[in-house]
XYZ file of C-alpha atoms in Angstrom:
464
model
C -57.151 10.888 -41.928
C -58.020 11.369 -38.202
C -59.282 8.878 -35.668
C -62.795 9.193 -34.340
C -63.094 10.540 -30.778
C -63.034 7.834 -28.140
C -61.420 5.311 -30.497
C -58.137 3.887 -29.238
C -55.670 2.675 -31.771
C -52.762 0.414 -31.106
C -50.336 3.262 -31.758
C -51.508 5.248 -28.691
C -49.516 3.230 -26.160
C -46.503 2.991 -28.425
C -46.708 6.738 -29.076
C -46.716 7.717 -25.399
C -43.951 5.288 -24.496
C -41.894 6.415 -27.481
C -42.350 10.033 -26.441
C -41.271 9.224 -22.876
C -38.122 7.466 -24.081
C -37.375 10.320 -26.474
C -37.759 12.811 -23.635
C -35.214 10.965 -21.501
C -32.732 10.790 -24.367
C -33.142 14.459 -25.202
C -32.747 15.463 -21.567
C -29.431 13.642 -21.439
C -28.172 15.723 -24.342
C -29.557 19.055 -23.149
C -28.450 18.676 -19.551
C -24.882 17.716 -20.383
C -22.361 20.044 -18.688
C -21.028 22.879 -20.763
C -17.673 22.537 -22.373
C -14.880 23.442 -19.964
C -13.452 26.844 -20.721
C -9.932 27.013 -21.921
C -8.431 30.462 -21.769
C -7.163 31.707 -25.149
C -3.429 31.534 -25.513
C -1.867 34.971 -25.026
C -0.092 36.710 -27.830
C 3.447 35.321 -27.827
C 4.829 38.828 -28.171
C 2.351 41.099 -26.365
C 3.172 44.724 -26.482
C 6.541 44.007 -28.088
C 8.255 46.879 -29.805
C 11.631 47.633 -31.212
C 12.355 50.343 -28.639
C 12.288 49.664 -24.884
C 9.059 50.761 -23.243
C 9.010 53.273 -20.449
C 8.691 51.688 -16.996
C 5.176 51.450 -15.649
C 4.527 53.674 -12.664
C 2.947 52.430 -9.458
C -0.101 54.580 -10.157
C -0.525 52.929 -13.542
C -0.085 49.465 -12.021
C -2.617 50.249 -9.326
C -5.076 51.289 -12.020
C -4.412 47.963 -13.764
C -4.968 46.139 -10.472
C -8.332 47.812 -9.949
C -9.370 47.044 -13.512
C -8.364 43.412 -13.100
C -10.327 43.202 -9.867
C -13.372 44.553 -11.673
C -13.029 42.072 -14.531
C -12.512 39.068 -12.275
C -15.404 40.088 -10.052
C -17.629 40.312 -13.121
C -16.405 36.852 -14.098
C -17.231 35.635 -10.582
C -20.781 36.969 -10.866
C -21.164 35.254 -14.229
C -19.760 32.055 -12.719
C -22.465 32.168 -10.061
C -25.049 32.603 -12.822
C -23.596 29.644 -14.689
C -23.546 27.440 -11.585
C -27.126 28.404 -10.729
C -28.273 27.592 -14.264
C -26.410 24.286 -14.134
C -28.082 23.401 -10.843
C -31.514 24.226 -12.255
C -31.005 22.221 -15.428
C -29.952 19.198 -13.398
C -33.080 19.495 -11.263
C -35.321 19.970 -14.287
C -33.709 17.027 -16.056
C -34.416 14.811 -13.070
C -38.041 15.980 -12.987
C -38.508 15.284 -16.687
C -37.069 11.790 -16.340
C -39.380 11.132 -13.376
C -42.374 12.383 -15.367
C -41.429 10.187 -18.313
C -41.388 7.163 -16.019
C -44.799 8.135 -14.649
C -46.148 8.370 -18.192
C -44.934 4.854 -19.009
C -46.338 3.379 -15.780
C -49.591 5.299 -16.199
C -50.060 3.972 -19.707
C -49.435 0.422 -18.499
C -52.004 0.900 -15.734
C -54.535 2.322 -18.184
C -54.107 -0.677 -20.480
C -54.663 -3.043 -17.550
C -57.808 -1.176 -16.486
C -59.181 -1.311 -20.016
C -58.587 -5.061 -20.162
C -60.412 -5.544 -16.863
C -63.293 -3.336 -17.965
C -63.583 -5.286 -21.214
C -63.686 -8.589 -19.341
C -66.427 -7.262 -17.051
C -68.475 -6.063 -20.015
C -68.126 -9.455 -21.704
C -69.313 -11.204 -18.560
C -72.399 -9.013 -18.434
C -73.069 -9.705 -22.103
C -72.916 -13.454 -21.527
C -75.508 -13.054 -18.772
C -78.047 -11.896 -21.356
C -79.987 -8.713 -21.648
C -83.260 -9.958 -20.062
C -84.810 -7.751 -17.395
C -84.693 -8.922 -13.714
C -88.442 -9.897 -13.790
C -87.818 -12.364 -16.611
C -84.840 -13.877 -14.778
C -87.051 -14.326 -11.704
C -89.776 -16.101 -13.720
C -87.275 -18.365 -15.456
C -85.318 -19.181 -12.340
C -85.935 -22.550 -10.674
C -84.800 -21.205 -7.281
C -85.678 -17.639 -6.237
C -82.778 -17.677 -3.751
C -80.324 -18.417 -6.534
C -81.831 -15.546 -8.458
C -81.387 -13.133 -5.538
C -77.788 -14.209 -5.006
C -77.102 -13.867 -8.708
C -78.694 -10.434 -8.751
C -76.442 -9.393 -5.880
C -73.400 -10.551 -7.778
C -74.565 -8.632 -10.831
C -74.910 -5.461 -8.771
C -71.437 -5.984 -7.337
C -70.095 -6.452 -10.843
C -71.797 -3.271 -11.974
C -70.274 -1.348 -9.072
C -66.864 -2.811 -9.848
C -67.200 -1.858 -13.501
C -68.200 1.647 -12.518
C -65.143 1.838 -10.255
C -62.913 0.647 -13.086
C -64.277 3.293 -15.409
C -63.702 5.971 -12.757
C -60.141 4.814 -12.196
C -59.546 4.805 -15.945
C -60.755 8.389 -16.159
C -58.447 9.446 -13.317
C -55.484 7.660 -14.872
C -56.131 9.350 -18.208
C -56.292 12.719 -16.428
C -52.997 11.948 -14.661
C -51.347 11.072 -17.956
C -52.541 14.318 -19.442
C -51.142 16.282 -16.471
C -47.825 14.416 -16.639
C -47.481 15.350 -20.291
C -48.312 18.974 -19.486
C -45.769 19.082 -16.639
C -43.107 17.475 -18.804
C -43.665 20.111 -21.475
C -43.299 22.891 -18.878
C -40.093 21.383 -17.500
C -38.809 20.950 -21.028
C -39.279 24.671 -21.690
C -37.492 25.529 -18.435
C -34.667 23.212 -19.411
C -34.303 25.009 -22.730
C -34.226 28.365 -20.924
C -31.640 27.051 -18.472
C -29.462 25.810 -21.295
C -29.539 29.250 -22.896
C -28.747 30.910 -19.559
C -25.755 28.617 -19.135
C -24.487 29.447 -22.602
C -24.888 33.190 -22.010
C -23.094 32.999 -18.662
C -20.288 30.967 -20.198
C -19.765 33.568 -22.915
C -19.688 36.315 -20.292
C -17.143 34.434 -18.189
C -14.891 33.766 -21.157
C -15.082 37.385 -22.263
C -14.160 38.818 -18.847
C -11.356 36.342 -18.214
C -9.924 36.860 -21.697
C -9.933 40.635 -21.169
C -8.191 40.272 -17.811
C -5.573 37.897 -19.180
C -4.932 40.178 -22.138
C -4.427 43.083 -19.767
C -1.959 41.095 -17.675
C -0.146 39.749 -20.725
C 0.699 43.276 -21.824
C 2.844 43.780 -18.731
C 6.529 42.978 -18.577
C 7.747 40.387 -16.080
C 8.993 43.030 -13.667
C 5.671 44.874 -13.830
C 3.763 41.639 -13.192
C 5.820 41.023 -10.064
C 5.154 44.554 -8.857
C 1.460 44.076 -9.630
C 1.380 40.926 -7.495
C 3.041 42.906 -4.727
C 0.397 45.616 -4.961
C -2.362 43.004 -4.767
C -0.779 41.498 -1.663
C -0.280 44.928 -0.122
C -3.924 45.885 -0.675
C -5.075 42.637 0.947
C -2.742 43.130 3.918
C -3.939 46.696 4.447
C -7.565 45.589 4.394
C -6.805 42.782 6.868
C -4.899 45.154 9.168
C -7.798 47.610 9.169
C -10.206 44.783 9.985
C -8.049 43.520 12.851
C -7.481 47.022 14.246
C -11.176 47.179 15.087
C -10.570 44.528 17.761
C -12.948 42.126 16.058
C -10.644 39.159 16.625
C -10.895 39.613 20.402
C -14.622 38.872 20.181
C -14.315 35.806 17.930
C -14.022 32.857 20.298
C -16.361 30.284 18.739
C -15.213 26.665 18.561
C -15.827 24.422 15.566
C -18.456 21.701 15.569
C -17.584 18.128 14.642
C -18.887 18.677 11.110
C -17.184 22.068 10.973
C -13.842 20.444 11.708
C -14.336 17.978 8.867
C -15.295 20.773 6.470
C -12.226 22.813 7.426
C -9.981 19.760 7.073
C -11.320 19.099 3.568
C -10.996 22.716 2.438
C -7.450 23.170 3.725
C -6.421 19.872 2.123
C -7.182 21.452 -1.270
C -4.632 24.260 -0.831
C -2.508 24.584 -3.955
C -5.134 23.275 -6.382
C -5.986 25.682 -9.213
C -9.084 27.824 -9.513
C -11.378 26.823 -12.361
C -14.775 28.433 -12.840
C -17.639 25.965 -12.536
C -15.389 23.328 -10.929
C -16.164 21.524 -7.672
C -13.191 19.195 -7.455
C -11.406 17.057 -7.105
C -8.617 18.581 -9.222
C -9.791 22.218 -9.240
C -12.420 24.461 -7.670
C -14.193 27.757 -7.902
C -14.972 29.581 -4.660
C -18.411 28.123 -3.957
C -17.435 24.755 -5.382
C -14.799 24.529 -2.645
C -17.157 25.470 0.204
C -20.043 23.299 -0.980
C -17.831 20.243 -1.442
C -16.130 20.808 1.904
C -19.455 20.692 3.704
C -20.648 17.786 1.568
C -17.592 15.849 2.757
C -18.714 16.594 6.321
C -22.122 15.079 5.598
C -24.147 18.247 5.127
C -25.312 19.499 1.730
C -25.475 23.249 1.135
C -26.414 25.397 -1.900
C -23.959 25.378 -4.792
C -23.433 29.116 -5.379
C -22.162 31.860 -3.064
C -25.309 33.910 -3.655
C -27.575 30.975 -2.787
C -25.444 30.219 0.269
C -25.940 33.813 1.404
C -29.691 33.702 0.789
C -30.502 30.274 2.193
C -28.103 29.535 5.056
C -28.467 30.890 8.591
C -26.758 34.244 9.087
C -24.642 34.961 12.160
C -22.785 38.034 13.385
C -19.137 38.300 12.372
C -18.010 38.283 16.013
C -19.943 35.034 16.546
C -18.406 33.081 13.679
C -16.580 29.822 14.260
C -14.356 27.626 12.078
C -16.411 26.121 9.276
C -18.676 29.153 8.876
C -18.745 30.762 5.435
C -17.731 34.382 4.896
C -19.584 36.045 2.020
C -17.774 38.897 0.278
C -18.821 41.968 -1.714
C -22.256 43.515 -1.911
C -23.416 41.118 -4.618
C -22.298 38.010 -2.685
C -20.035 37.060 -5.573
C -17.298 35.436 -3.483
C -17.126 33.085 -0.515
C -14.444 31.668 1.743
C -14.432 29.384 4.790
C -13.308 30.672 8.168
C -10.642 28.417 9.691
C -9.812 30.376 12.858
C -7.318 33.011 14.033
C -8.680 35.605 11.623
C -7.908 33.411 8.603
C -10.017 31.893 5.860
C -9.406 29.454 3.010
C -10.749 30.186 -0.471
C -10.339 29.707 -4.205
C -9.535 33.305 -5.259
C -9.869 33.725 -9.035
C -8.609 32.473 -12.405
C -4.840 32.223 -12.440
C -4.668 31.609 -8.703
C -4.826 28.527 -6.473
C -6.723 27.586 -3.337
C -4.972 29.388 -0.496
C -5.218 30.843 2.992
C -5.904 34.564 3.329
C -6.937 37.106 5.918
C -10.638 36.896 6.680
C -10.872 40.677 6.379
C -8.762 41.027 3.240
C -11.903 41.723 1.178
C -15.125 43.607 1.975
C -17.275 41.275 4.104
C -20.986 41.165 3.314
C -21.774 38.753 6.140
C -21.305 35.305 7.626
C -23.525 32.230 7.229
C -23.563 28.973 9.161
C -24.291 25.618 7.484
C -24.895 23.827 10.829
C -26.727 26.334 13.053
C -28.213 23.736 15.387
C -24.959 21.913 16.150
C -22.933 22.529 19.302
C -19.217 23.147 19.367
C -17.109 20.021 19.693
C -15.339 19.573 23.033
C -11.655 19.010 23.558
C -10.424 21.195 20.719
C -6.914 21.438 22.243
C -6.336 18.304 24.326
C -2.947 17.949 26.074
C -0.482 15.639 24.434
C 0.036 12.094 25.650
C 3.540 12.708 27.139
C 2.208 15.590 29.240
C -0.555 13.393 30.645
C 1.946 10.697 31.678
C 4.209 13.254 33.373
C 1.298 14.642 35.355
C 0.259 11.183 36.570
C 3.818 10.334 37.575
C 4.198 13.531 39.563
C 0.925 12.854 41.379
C 1.967 9.321 42.289
C 5.392 10.418 43.549
C 4.255 13.186 45.870
C 0.842 13.166 47.580
C 1.727 16.449 49.172
C 2.136 18.158 45.814
C -1.140 16.687 44.603
C -2.955 18.051 47.686
C -1.424 21.464 47.126
C -2.511 21.393 43.488
C -6.095 20.518 44.514
C -6.254 23.247 47.175
C -4.590 26.121 45.341
C -5.186 25.257 41.696
C -1.486 25.842 40.909
C 0.883 22.978 40.396
C 3.658 24.381 38.195
C 0.958 26.231 36.264
C -0.653 22.985 35.133
C -4.004 23.349 36.886
C -4.887 26.322 34.689
C -4.815 24.044 31.681
C -7.999 22.312 32.889
C -10.078 24.626 35.137
C -13.098 22.305 34.941
C -11.088 19.445 36.403
C -9.757 21.730 39.177
C -13.295 22.892 40.040
C -14.516 19.304 40.283
C -11.602 18.408 42.576
C -12.388 21.314 44.883
C -16.064 20.330 45.033
C -15.061 16.763 45.880
C -12.827 17.983 48.737
C -15.635 20.153 50.115
C -18.071 17.231 50.062
C -15.581 14.999 51.900
C -15.096 17.660 54.575
C -18.861 18.082 54.928
C -19.404 14.347 55.361
C -16.621 14.227 57.979
C -18.259 17.118 59.824
C -21.569 15.286 59.880
C -19.966 12.097 61.209
C -18.118 13.960 63.965
C -21.258 15.874 64.865
C -23.202 12.649 65.262
C -20.461 11.168 67.420
C -20.431 14.243 69.685
C -24.179 14.055 70.139
C -23.991 10.417 71.224
C -21.234 11.066 73.887
C -22.458 14.363 75.345
C -24.485 12.792 78.201
C -28.002 13.669 79.343
C -27.747 17.471 79.510
C -30.200 19.879 77.903
C -30.969 19.409 74.284
C -29.774 22.914 73.471
C -26.384 22.328 75.110
C -26.001 18.974 73.422
C -26.685 20.644 70.140
C -24.154 23.370 70.778
C -21.528 20.864 71.810
C -22.110 18.807 68.714
C -21.900 21.834 66.437
C -18.654 23.037 67.948
C -17.167 19.603 67.648
C -18.115 19.439 63.991
C -16.688 22.890 63.336
C -13.376 21.986 64.842
C -13.255 18.763 62.959
C -13.697 20.562 59.703
């Protein structure tokens, strides 16, 4: 049996609040992180046979290496999909929770407005339903009547305002419910995307591990050597272009912190979907490193490539992120001297590697507006003390250092300081020239002004 339109039952408020609470509870379940992947245990006797197998050739191992690279790259792409879906579900969960809170508060506000409107209607009812003319005739004081009529009009306006606010609140509640339903559907889609990406990751990693498990120990060692050789060749080709000669950028203060965090994780294992503190995937490492420096960046390597400011490779500085492969499926952090730190792939740990050891798609900068920090290589404390002692012992050596910029090769360590010293010496000489010139002008007698001027100038020139 339905309820007549416009009739409000006591269950309406309870129903909306119950729905809001149920939404929050359901979101908690749906948005929970996926189960961590555990690689299937390899066959204890892979490829075992009674007769010894023929040794694997380098060509066969290189083919295995390329196949492994393909599988792990596919797993990396799927990991980016998983991380992106995880990020979206977290955002959608937060939006649903916020909408549920708005629904509860909106319902409370609507109930309050209805109570106020009911009180206003009751007050009007108690005033009677007589027309204004009758009230005027029955009133003992016309002024009281006019004042009362004014209050009635104010009450009517207030009631009208309450009704309008009630209508707007009801419309807001309806929109909140509609938005929550839309976010709920997106959350469901995100959950399915996460599950699909997880299955893809597990499938690719399992295939790669199976392929590796079929190799004998000696072949595995040779395979690792081939991987290292391929990376070294790629790095050598990158360096042979002279690119490192053009890379002179200095890290910013935040960049230093990000590099310090990332390099402190060296040795920790790769784990897809992980962002520390015990393990990382490639973009988990870079995003957490910059978060530790006080700057949030996108979670995935593809989002980092799309959203962060791009810079030329020759302009990169420590802390910048190097994006690899055409699909932006891998990322590392440049640390200087042609080196980057990254979380490579399953079965490997966070490590340093050549910045050009993989195909570079481009470079992005998390802090484009920041300036490089000064004093990146300050002299050590003992060196500073030695320099001061030498200056105090021999004024002659200090003067020679100021004039020539060479005091046992130390002046070259701080050219800015040397330049300032030279400028200071020039200014002192100029002031001395001016003083001597003034003195010459005062003692030159009463000759012609032109001669006095010449005499003063010559005197100043000699003094300098």
